[in-house]
Amino acid sequence: MRNLLLTCMLLAVSAEARADGWVLDNDASILNFVSVKAGTIAEINRFGELAGTIDEDGKTRLTIDLDSVDTAIEIRDQRMREMLFETGKYPVANVILEVGSEILAAAPGTMHSTALEATLELHGETHAVTAEVTVARLGEDRLLVVTRRPVVLDAGAFGLGEGIEALREVAGLSGITPSVPVTFVLVFEPGLSFASQ
């Protein structure tokens, strides 16, 4: 199932890249989130499978394979997939935001810091979030989008409160903080349409 989902994500991204311009380099990109348990114990987690595109107008789409959650502990990964994200019903999260066409047209070496309004679709809920990012043209064929400050998400707003409580109970913890800081480093390269120009 996970391989089928990843294949569908990649096919969708490839189709957009042919038409629009930039495609995410998953191997060079990373999306981390921090979980805090028992009030003081912070743990850094990540998602290993991302797909995304930026079109010629700067519209950016990012898809996160929630089954690829990686906490470095296999049983915890399984619990997050089944009890928190419920990936059988909600296999991916989607982010849509506008990078800006002027950034895409900037000369290599140009950096631009800004606050971007994004839409996050997660666990059947959709909410607006603000991300403070730096966008940099690393060269003719590399574009970097990186958080300047963590994006703090309210897990409860995305219907994850019951899942957090279930995780707390099964792990025997005094608490798990529902506020979740997220950081990312996203690297894009030209899609087929740009590469052929």
Coordinates of N, CA and C in Angstrom, one line a residue:
M1 N 0.8 -1.2 0.0 CA 0.0 0.0 0.0 C 0.9 1.3 0.0
R2 N 1.9 1.3 0.8 CA 2.8 2.4 0.9 C 3.5 2.7 -0.4
N3 N 4.0 1.6 -1.1 CA 4.6 1.7 -2.3 C 3.7 2.3 -3.4
L4 N 2.4 1.8 -3.4 CA 1.4 2.3 -4.3 C 1.2 3.8 -4.1
L5 N 1.1 4.2 -2.8 CA 0.8 5.6 -2.5 C 2.0 6.5 -3.0
L6 N 3.2 6.0 -2.7 CA 4.4 6.8 -3.1 C 4.5 6.9 -4.6
T7 N 4.1 5.8 -5.3 CA 4.1 5.8 -6.8 C 3.1 6.9 -7.3
C8 N 1.9 6.9 -6.7 CA 0.9 7.9 -7.2 C 1.4 9.3 -6.9
M9 N 2.1 9.5 -5.7 CA 2.6 10.9 -5.4 C 3.6 11.3 -6.5
L10 N 4.5 10.4 -6.8 CA 5.6 10.7 -7.8 C 5.0 10.9 -9.2
L11 N 4.0 10.1 -9.6 CA 3.4 10.3 -10.9 C 2.7 11.7 -11.0
A12 N 2.0 12.1 -9.9 CA 1.4 13.4 -9.9 C 2.4 14.5 -9.9
V13 N 3.5 14.4 -9.2 CA 4.5 15.4 -9.2 C 5.1 15.5 -10.6
S14 N 5.4 14.3 -11.2 CA 6.0 14.4 -12.5 C 5.2 15.0 -13.5
A15 N 3.9 14.8 -13.5 CA 2.9 15.4 -14.4 C 2.9 16.9 -14.2
E16 N 2.9 17.4 -12.9 CA 3.0 18.8 -12.7 C 4.3 19.4 -13.1
A17 N 5.4 18.7 -12.9 CA 6.7 19.2 -13.2 C 6.8 19.5 -14.7
R18 N 6.3 18.6 -15.5 CA 6.3 18.8 -17.0 C 5.6 20.1 -17.4
A19 N 4.6 20.4 -16.7 CA 3.8 21.6 -17.0 C 4.3 22.8 -16.3
D20 N 4.9 22.7 -15.2 CA 5.0 23.9 -14.3 C 6.4 24.3 -14.0
G21 N 7.4 23.4 -13.8 CA 8.7 24.0 -13.7 C 9.7 23.4 -12.6
W22 N 9.3 23.3 -11.4 CA 10.2 22.9 -10.3 C 9.7 21.7 -9.6
V23 N 10.5 20.7 -9.3 CA 10.1 19.5 -8.6 C 11.0 19.3 -7.4
L24 N 10.4 18.8 -6.3 CA 11.1 18.6 -5.0 C 12.2 17.5 -5.2
D25 N 13.4 17.7 -4.6 CA 14.4 16.7 -4.5 C 14.2 16.1 -3.1
N26 N 13.6 14.9 -3.0 CA 13.3 14.3 -1.7 C 14.5 14.0 -1.0
D27 N 15.6 13.5 -1.6 CA 16.8 13.1 -1.0 C 17.5 14.3 -0.3
A28 N 17.4 15.5 -0.9 CA 18.0 16.6 -0.3 C 17.2 17.4 0.6
S29 N 15.9 17.0 0.8 CA 14.9 17.8 1.6 C 14.6 17.0 2.9
I30 N 14.2 17.8 3.9 CA 13.8 17.1 5.2 C 12.7 18.0 5.8
L31 N 11.8 17.3 6.5 CA 10.8 17.9 7.3 C 10.8 17.3 8.7
N32 N 11.1 18.1 9.7 CA 11.2 17.6 11.0 C 10.0 18.2 11.9
F33 N 9.6 17.4 12.9 CA 8.7 18.0 13.9 C 9.1 17.5 15.3
V34 N 8.9 18.3 16.3 CA 9.3 18.0 17.6 C 8.1 17.6 18.5
S35 N 8.2 16.5 19.2 CA 7.2 16.1 20.1 C 7.8 16.2 21.5
V36 N 7.0 16.7 22.4 CA 7.4 16.9 23.8 C 6.5 16.1 24.7
K37 N 7.2 15.2 25.5 CA 6.4 14.3 26.4 C 6.8 14.6 27.8
A38 N 5.9 14.3 28.8 CA 6.2 14.5 30.2 C 6.6 15.9 30.5
G39 N 6.2 16.9 29.7 CA 6.5 18.3 30.0 C 7.9 18.8 29.6
T40 N 8.9 17.9 29.6 CA 10.3 18.4 29.4 C 11.1 17.6 28.4
I41 N 10.6 16.4 28.0 CA 11.4 15.6 27.1 C 11.0 15.8 25.6
A42 N 11.9 16.5 24.9 CA 11.7 16.8 23.5 C 12.4 15.8 22.6
E43 N 11.7 15.3 21.6 CA 12.2 14.4 20.6 C 12.0 14.9 19.2
I44 N 13.1 14.8 18.4 CA 13.0 15.2 17.0 C 12.6 14.1 16.1
N45 N 11.6 14.3 15.3 CA 11.1 13.2 14.4 C 11.0 13.8 13.0
R46 N 10.8 12.9 12.0 CA 10.8 13.4 10.6 C 9.9 12.6 9.8
F47 N 9.6 13.1 8.6 CA 8.9 12.3 7.5 C 9.9 12.1 6.4
G48 N 10.0 10.8 6.0 CA 11.1 10.5 5.0 C 10.7 10.6 3.5
E49 N 9.3 10.7 3.3 CA 8.9 10.7 1.9 C 8.0 12.0 1.6
L50 N 8.6 12.9 0.8 CA 8.0 14.1 0.5 C 7.9 14.2 -1.1
A51 N 6.9 14.9 -1.6 CA 6.8 15.2 -3.0 C 6.3 16.6 -3.1
G52 N 6.7 17.3 -4.2 CA 6.2 18.7 -4.3 C 6.6 19.3 -5.6
T53 N 5.9 20.4 -5.9 CA 6.2 21.2 -7.1 C 6.1 22.6 -6.9
I54 N 6.7 23.5 -7.7 CA 6.5 24.9 -7.7 C 6.2 25.2 -9.2
D55 N 5.1 25.9 -9.4 CA 4.8 26.2 -10.8 C 5.4 27.6 -11.2
E56 N 5.2 28.0 -12.4 CA 5.9 29.2 -12.9 C 5.4 30.5 -12.3
D57 N 4.3 30.4 -11.6 CA 3.7 31.6 -10.9 C 4.1 31.5 -9.4
G58 N 4.8 30.5 -9.0 CA 5.3 30.4 -7.6 C 4.4 29.6 -6.7
K59 N 3.3 29.1 -7.2 CA 2.4 28.2 -6.4 C 3.1 26.9 -6.1
T60 N 3.2 26.7 -4.8 CA 3.9 25.5 -4.3 C 3.0 24.5 -3.7
R61 N 3.2 23.2 -4.0 CA 2.4 22.1 -3.5 C 3.3 21.1 -2.9
L62 N 3.1 20.8 -1.7 CA 3.9 19.8 -1.0 C 3.0 18.7 -0.4
T63 N 3.3 17.4 -0.7 CA 2.6 16.3 -0.2 C 3.5 15.5 0.7
I64 N 3.0 15.2 1.9 CA 3.8 14.4 2.9 C 3.2 13.1 3.1
D65 N 3.9 12.0 2.9 CA 3.5 10.6 3.1 C 3.6 10.4 4.6
L66 N 2.4 10.3 5.3 CA 2.4 10.2 6.7 C 2.9 8.8 7.2
D67 N 2.8 7.8 6.3 CA 3.3 6.5 6.6 C 4.8 6.5 6.8
S68 N 5.5 7.6 6.3 CA 7.0 7.6 6.3 C 7.5 8.3 7.6
V69 N 6.6 8.4 8.6 CA 7.0 9.0 9.9 C 8.2 8.2 10.5
D70 N 9.2 8.9 10.9 CA 10.4 8.3 11.4 C 10.8 8.9 12.8
T71 N 10.6 8.2 13.9 CA 10.9 8.6 15.2 C 12.2 7.9 15.7
A72 N 12.7 7.0 14.9 CA 13.9 6.2 15.3 C 13.5 5.0 16.2
I73 N 12.2 4.9 16.4 CA 11.8 3.7 17.2 C 10.6 3.1 16.5
E74 N 10.8 1.9 16.0 CA 9.8 1.2 15.1 C 8.4 1.2 15.7
I75 N 8.3 0.8 17.0 CA 7.0 0.6 17.6 C 6.3 1.9 17.7
R76 N 7.0 3.0 18.0 CA 6.5 4.3 18.1 C 6.0 4.8 16.7
D77 N 6.8 4.5 15.7 CA 6.3 4.8 14.3 C 5.0 4.2 14.0
Q78 N 4.9 2.9 14.3 CA 3.6 2.2 14.1 C 2.5 2.8 14.8
R79 N 2.7 3.1 16.1 CA 1.6 3.7 16.9 C 1.2 5.1 16.3
M80 N 2.2 5.9 15.9 CA 1.8 7.2 15.3 C 1.0 7.0 14.0
R81 N 1.4 6.0 13.2 CA 0.7 5.8 11.9 C -0.8 5.3 12.2
E82 N -0.9 4.4 13.2 CA -2.2 3.8 13.4 C -3.1 4.6 14.4
M83 N -2.5 5.2 15.4 CA -3.3 5.8 16.5 C -3.4 7.3 16.4
L84 N -2.4 7.9 15.8 CA -2.4 9.4 15.7 C -2.8 9.9 14.3
F85 N -2.1 9.5 13.3 CA -2.4 10.0 11.9 C -3.5 9.2 11.3
E86 N -3.7 8.0 11.7 CA -4.7 7.1 11.1 C -4.5 7.0 9.6
T87 N -3.3 6.6 9.2 CA -3.0 6.7 7.8 C -3.8 5.8 6.9
G88 N -4.5 4.8 7.4 CA -5.4 4.0 6.6 C -6.6 4.9 6.0
K89 N -6.9 6.0 6.8 CA -8.0 6.9 6.3 C -7.4 8.2 5.7
Y90 N -6.3 8.6 6.3 CA -5.7 9.9 5.9 C -4.2 9.7 5.6
P91 N -3.9 9.1 4.4 CA -2.5 8.7 4.2 C -1.5 9.8 4.0
V92 N -2.0 11.0 3.6 CA -1.0 12.1 3.3 C -1.5 13.4 3.9
A93 N -0.6 14.4 4.1 CA -0.9 15.7 4.4 C -0.5 16.6 3.2
N94 N -1.3 17.6 2.9 CA -1.0 18.5 1.8 C -0.8 19.9 2.2
V95 N 0.2 20.6 1.7 CA 0.5 22.0 1.9 C 0.5 22.8 0.6
I96 N -0.3 23.9 0.6 CA -0.3 24.8 -0.6 C 0.1 26.2 -0.1
L97 N 1.0 26.8 -0.8 CA 1.4 28.1 -0.5 C 2.0 28.8 -1.8
E98 N 2.2 30.1 -1.7 CA 2.7 30.9 -2.8 C 4.1 31.4 -2.5
V99 N 5.1 30.9 -3.2 CA 6.5 31.4 -3.1 C 6.7 32.7 -3.7
G100 N 6.1 33.0 -4.8 CA 6.2 34.2 -5.6 C 7.0 34.1 -6.8
S101 N 6.5 34.5 -7.9 CA 7.2 34.4 -9.2 C 8.4 35.2 -9.3
E102 N 8.5 36.4 -8.5 CA 9.7 37.2 -8.5 C 10.9 36.5 -7.9
I103 N 10.7 35.6 -7.0 CA 11.8 34.8 -6.4 C 12.3 33.8 -7.5
L104 N 11.4 33.2 -8.2 CA 11.8 32.2 -9.2 C 12.6 32.9 -10.3
A105 N 12.3 34.2 -10.6 CA 13.0 34.9 -11.7 C 14.3 35.6 -11.2
A106 N 14.6 35.5 -9.9 CA 15.7 36.2 -9.3 C 17.0 35.5 -9.8
A107 N 18.1 36.3 -9.8 CA 19.4 35.7 -10.2 C 19.9 34.7 -9.2
P108 N 20.7 33.7 -9.7 CA 21.3 32.8 -8.8 C 22.1 33.5 -7.7
G109 N 22.0 33.0 -6.5 CA 22.7 33.7 -5.3 C 21.8 34.6 -4.5
T110 N 20.6 34.9 -5.1 CA 19.6 35.8 -4.4 C 18.9 35.0 -3.3
M111 N 18.7 35.7 -2.2 CA 18.0 35.2 -1.0 C 16.9 36.2 -0.7
H112 N 15.7 35.7 -0.3 CA 14.6 36.5 0.1 C 13.9 35.9 1.3
S113 N 13.7 36.7 2.3 CA 13.1 36.2 3.6 C 11.7 36.8 3.6
T114 N 10.7 36.0 4.0 CA 9.3 36.5 4.0 C 8.4 35.6 4.9
A115 N 7.3 36.1 5.2 CA 6.2 35.3 5.9 C 5.2 34.8 4.8
L116 N 5.0 33.5 4.7 CA 4.1 33.0 3.7 C 2.9 32.4 4.3
E117 N 1.7 32.7 3.8 CA 0.5 32.1 4.2 C 0.3 30.8 3.5
A118 N 0.1 29.7 4.2 CA 0.0 28.4 3.7 C -1.4 27.8 4.1
T119 N -1.8 26.8 3.3 CA -3.0 26.0 3.7 C -2.5 24.6 3.9
L120 N -2.8 24.1 5.1 CA -2.4 22.7 5.5 C -3.7 21.8 5.6
E121 N -3.6 20.8 4.8 CA -4.7 19.7 4.9 C -4.1 18.5 5.6
L122 N -4.7 18.2 6.8 CA -4.1 17.1 7.6 C -5.3 16.5 8.4
H123 N -5.3 15.2 8.3 CA -6.3 14.4 9.1 C -7.7 14.9 8.9
G124 N -8.1 15.2 7.7 CA -9.4 15.6 7.4 C -9.8 17.0 7.7
E125 N -8.8 17.8 8.2 CA -9.0 19.2 8.5 C -8.1 20.1 7.7
T126 N -8.6 21.3 7.4 CA -7.9 22.3 6.6 C -7.8 23.6 7.4
H127 N -6.6 24.1 7.6 CA -6.4 25.4 8.3 C -5.3 26.2 7.6
A128 N -5.4 27.5 7.8 CA -4.3 28.4 7.4 C -3.2 28.4 8.4
V129 N -2.0 28.4 8.0 CA -0.8 28.6 8.9 C 0.1 29.6 8.2
T130 N 1.0 30.2 9.0 CA 2.0 31.2 8.6 C 3.3 30.6 8.7
A131 N 4.2 30.6 7.7 CA 5.5 30.1 7.8 C 6.5 31.2 7.4
E132 N 7.4 31.5 8.3 CA 8.5 32.4 8.1 C 9.6 31.7 7.4
V133 N 10.0 32.0 6.2 CA 10.9 31.2 5.4 C 11.9 32.1 4.7
T134 N 13.0 31.5 4.3 CA 14.0 32.1 3.4 C 14.0 31.3 2.1
V135 N 13.8 31.9 1.0 CA 13.8 31.3 -0.3 C 15.1 31.8 -1.0
A136 N 15.9 30.8 -1.5 CA 17.2 31.2 -2.1 C 17.4 30.5 -3.4
R137 N 17.8 31.2 -4.4 CA 18.2 30.6 -5.6 C 19.7 30.2 -5.5
L138 N 19.9 28.9 -5.3 CA 21.3 28.4 -5.1 C 22.1 28.3 -6.4
G139 N 21.4 28.3 -7.5 CA 22.0 28.3 -8.8 C 20.9 28.2 -9.8
E140 N 21.3 28.0 -11.1 CA 20.3 27.9 -12.1 C 19.4 26.7 -12.0
D141 N 19.9 25.7 -11.3 CA 19.1 24.5 -11.2 C 18.8 24.0 -9.8
R142 N 18.9 25.0 -8.8 CA 18.6 24.6 -7.4 C 17.9 25.8 -6.7
L143 N 16.8 25.4 -6.1 CA 16.0 26.4 -5.3 C 15.8 25.9 -3.9
L144 N 16.0 26.7 -2.9 CA 15.9 26.3 -1.5 C 14.8 27.1 -0.8
V145 N 14.0 26.4 -0.1 CA 12.9 27.0 0.8 C 13.2 26.4 2.2
V146 N 13.5 27.3 3.1 CA 13.8 26.8 4.5 C 13.2 27.7 5.5
T147 N 12.7 27.1 6.6 CA 12.1 27.8 7.7 C 13.1 28.7 8.4
R148 N 12.7 29.9 8.7 CA 13.6 30.8 9.5 C 13.3 30.6 11.0
R149 N 12.0 30.3 11.3 CA 11.6 29.9 12.6 C 10.6 28.7 12.5
P150 N 10.5 27.9 13.6 CA 9.6 26.8 13.5 C 8.2 27.2 13.3
V151 N 7.5 26.4 12.6 CA 6.0 26.6 12.4 C 5.4 25.8 13.5
V152 N 4.7 26.4 14.5 CA 4.1 25.7 15.6 C 2.6 25.4 15.3
L153 N 2.3 24.1 15.2 CA 1.0 23.6 14.9 C 0.3 23.2 16.1
D154 N -1.0 23.5 16.2 CA -1.9 23.0 17.2 C -2.5 21.7 16.8
A155 N -2.0 20.6 17.3 CA -2.5 19.2 16.9 C -4.0 19.1 17.1
G156 N -4.5 19.7 18.1 CA -6.0 19.6 18.4 C -6.8 20.2 17.3
A157 N -6.3 21.3 16.6 CA -7.0 21.9 15.6 C -7.2 21.0 14.4
F158 N -6.3 20.0 14.3 CA -6.4 19.1 13.1 C -7.0 17.7 13.5
G159 N -7.7 17.7 14.6 CA -8.4 16.5 15.1 C -7.5 15.4 15.6
L160 N -6.3 15.8 16.1 CA -5.3 14.8 16.5 C -5.3 14.7 18.1
G161 N -6.2 15.4 18.7 CA -6.2 15.3 20.2 C -6.5 13.9 20.8
E162 N -7.4 13.2 20.2 CA -7.7 11.9 20.7 C -6.6 10.9 20.4
G163 N -5.9 11.1 19.3 CA -4.8 10.3 19.0 C -3.6 10.5 20.0
I164 N -3.4 11.8 20.3 CA -2.4 12.1 21.3 C -2.7 11.5 22.6
E165 N -3.9 11.5 23.0 CA -4.3 10.9 24.3 C -4.1 9.4 24.3
A166 N -4.4 8.8 23.2 CA -4.3 7.4 23.0 C -2.8 7.0 23.1
L167 N -1.9 7.8 22.5 CA -0.5 7.6 22.6 C 0.0 7.7 24.0
R168 N -0.5 8.8 24.7 CA -0.1 9.0 26.1 C -0.4 7.8 27.0
E169 N -1.6 7.3 26.8 CA -2.1 6.2 27.6 C -1.2 4.9 27.4
V170 N -1.0 4.6 26.1 CA -0.3 3.3 25.8 C 1.1 3.4 26.2
A171 N 1.7 4.6 26.2 CA 3.1 4.8 26.6 C 3.2 5.0 28.1
G172 N 2.1 5.2 28.8 CA 2.2 5.5 30.2 C 2.8 6.8 30.6
L173 N 2.6 7.8 29.8 CA 3.2 9.1 30.0 C 2.2 10.0 30.8
S174 N 2.8 11.0 31.5 CA 2.0 12.0 32.2 C 1.3 13.0 31.3
G175 N 1.9 13.2 30.1 CA 1.4 14.1 29.1 C 2.2 14.2 27.8
I176 N 1.5 14.6 26.8 CA 2.2 14.9 25.5 C 1.7 16.2 25.1
T177 N 2.6 17.2 24.8 CA 2.2 18.5 24.5 C 1.6 18.6 23.1
P178 N 0.4 19.2 23.0 CA -0.3 19.3 21.7 C 0.3 20.3 20.7
S179 N 1.1 21.2 21.2 CA 1.8 22.2 20.3 C 3.0 21.6 19.7
V180 N 3.1 21.6 18.4 CA 4.2 20.8 17.7 C 5.0 21.7 16.8
P181 N 6.2 22.0 17.1 CA 7.1 22.8 16.2 C 7.5 22.0 15.0
V182 N 7.4 22.6 13.8 CA 7.8 22.0 12.6 C 8.8 22.8 11.8
T183 N 9.9 22.2 11.3 CA 10.9 22.9 10.5 C 11.1 22.1 9.2
F184 N 11.5 22.8 8.2 CA 11.8 22.1 6.9 C 12.9 22.7 6.1
V185 N 13.5 21.9 5.4 CA 14.5 22.3 4.3 C 14.0 21.7 3.1
L186 N 13.6 22.4 2.1 CA 13.0 21.9 0.9 C 13.9 22.4 -0.3
V187 N 14.4 21.4 -1.1 CA 15.3 21.7 -2.2 C 14.5 21.3 -3.5
F188 N 14.4 22.2 -4.4 CA 13.8 22.0 -5.7 C 14.8 22.1 -6.8
E189 N 14.5 21.3 -7.9 CA 15.3 21.3 -9.1 C 14.4 21.5 -10.3
P190 N 14.9 21.9 -11.4 CA 14.0 22.2 -12.5 C 13.2 20.9 -12.9
G191 N 12.0 21.0 -13.2 CA 11.2 20.0 -13.8 C 11.5 19.8 -15.3
L192 N 10.9 18.9 -15.9 CA 11.2 18.6 -17.3 C 11.1 19.7 -18.2
S193 N 10.0 20.6 -18.0 CA 9.8 21.7 -18.9 C 10.9 22.7 -18.8
F194 N 11.4 23.0 -17.5 CA 12.4 24.0 -17.4 C 13.8 23.4 -17.9
A195 N 14.0 22.1 -17.6 CA 15.3 21.5 -17.9 C 15.5 21.5 -19.4
S196 N 14.4 21.4 -20.2 CA 14.5 21.3 -21.6 C 14.7 22.7 -22.3
Q197 N 14.5 23.8 -21.5 CA 14.6 25.1 -22.2 C 16.0 25.6 -22.3

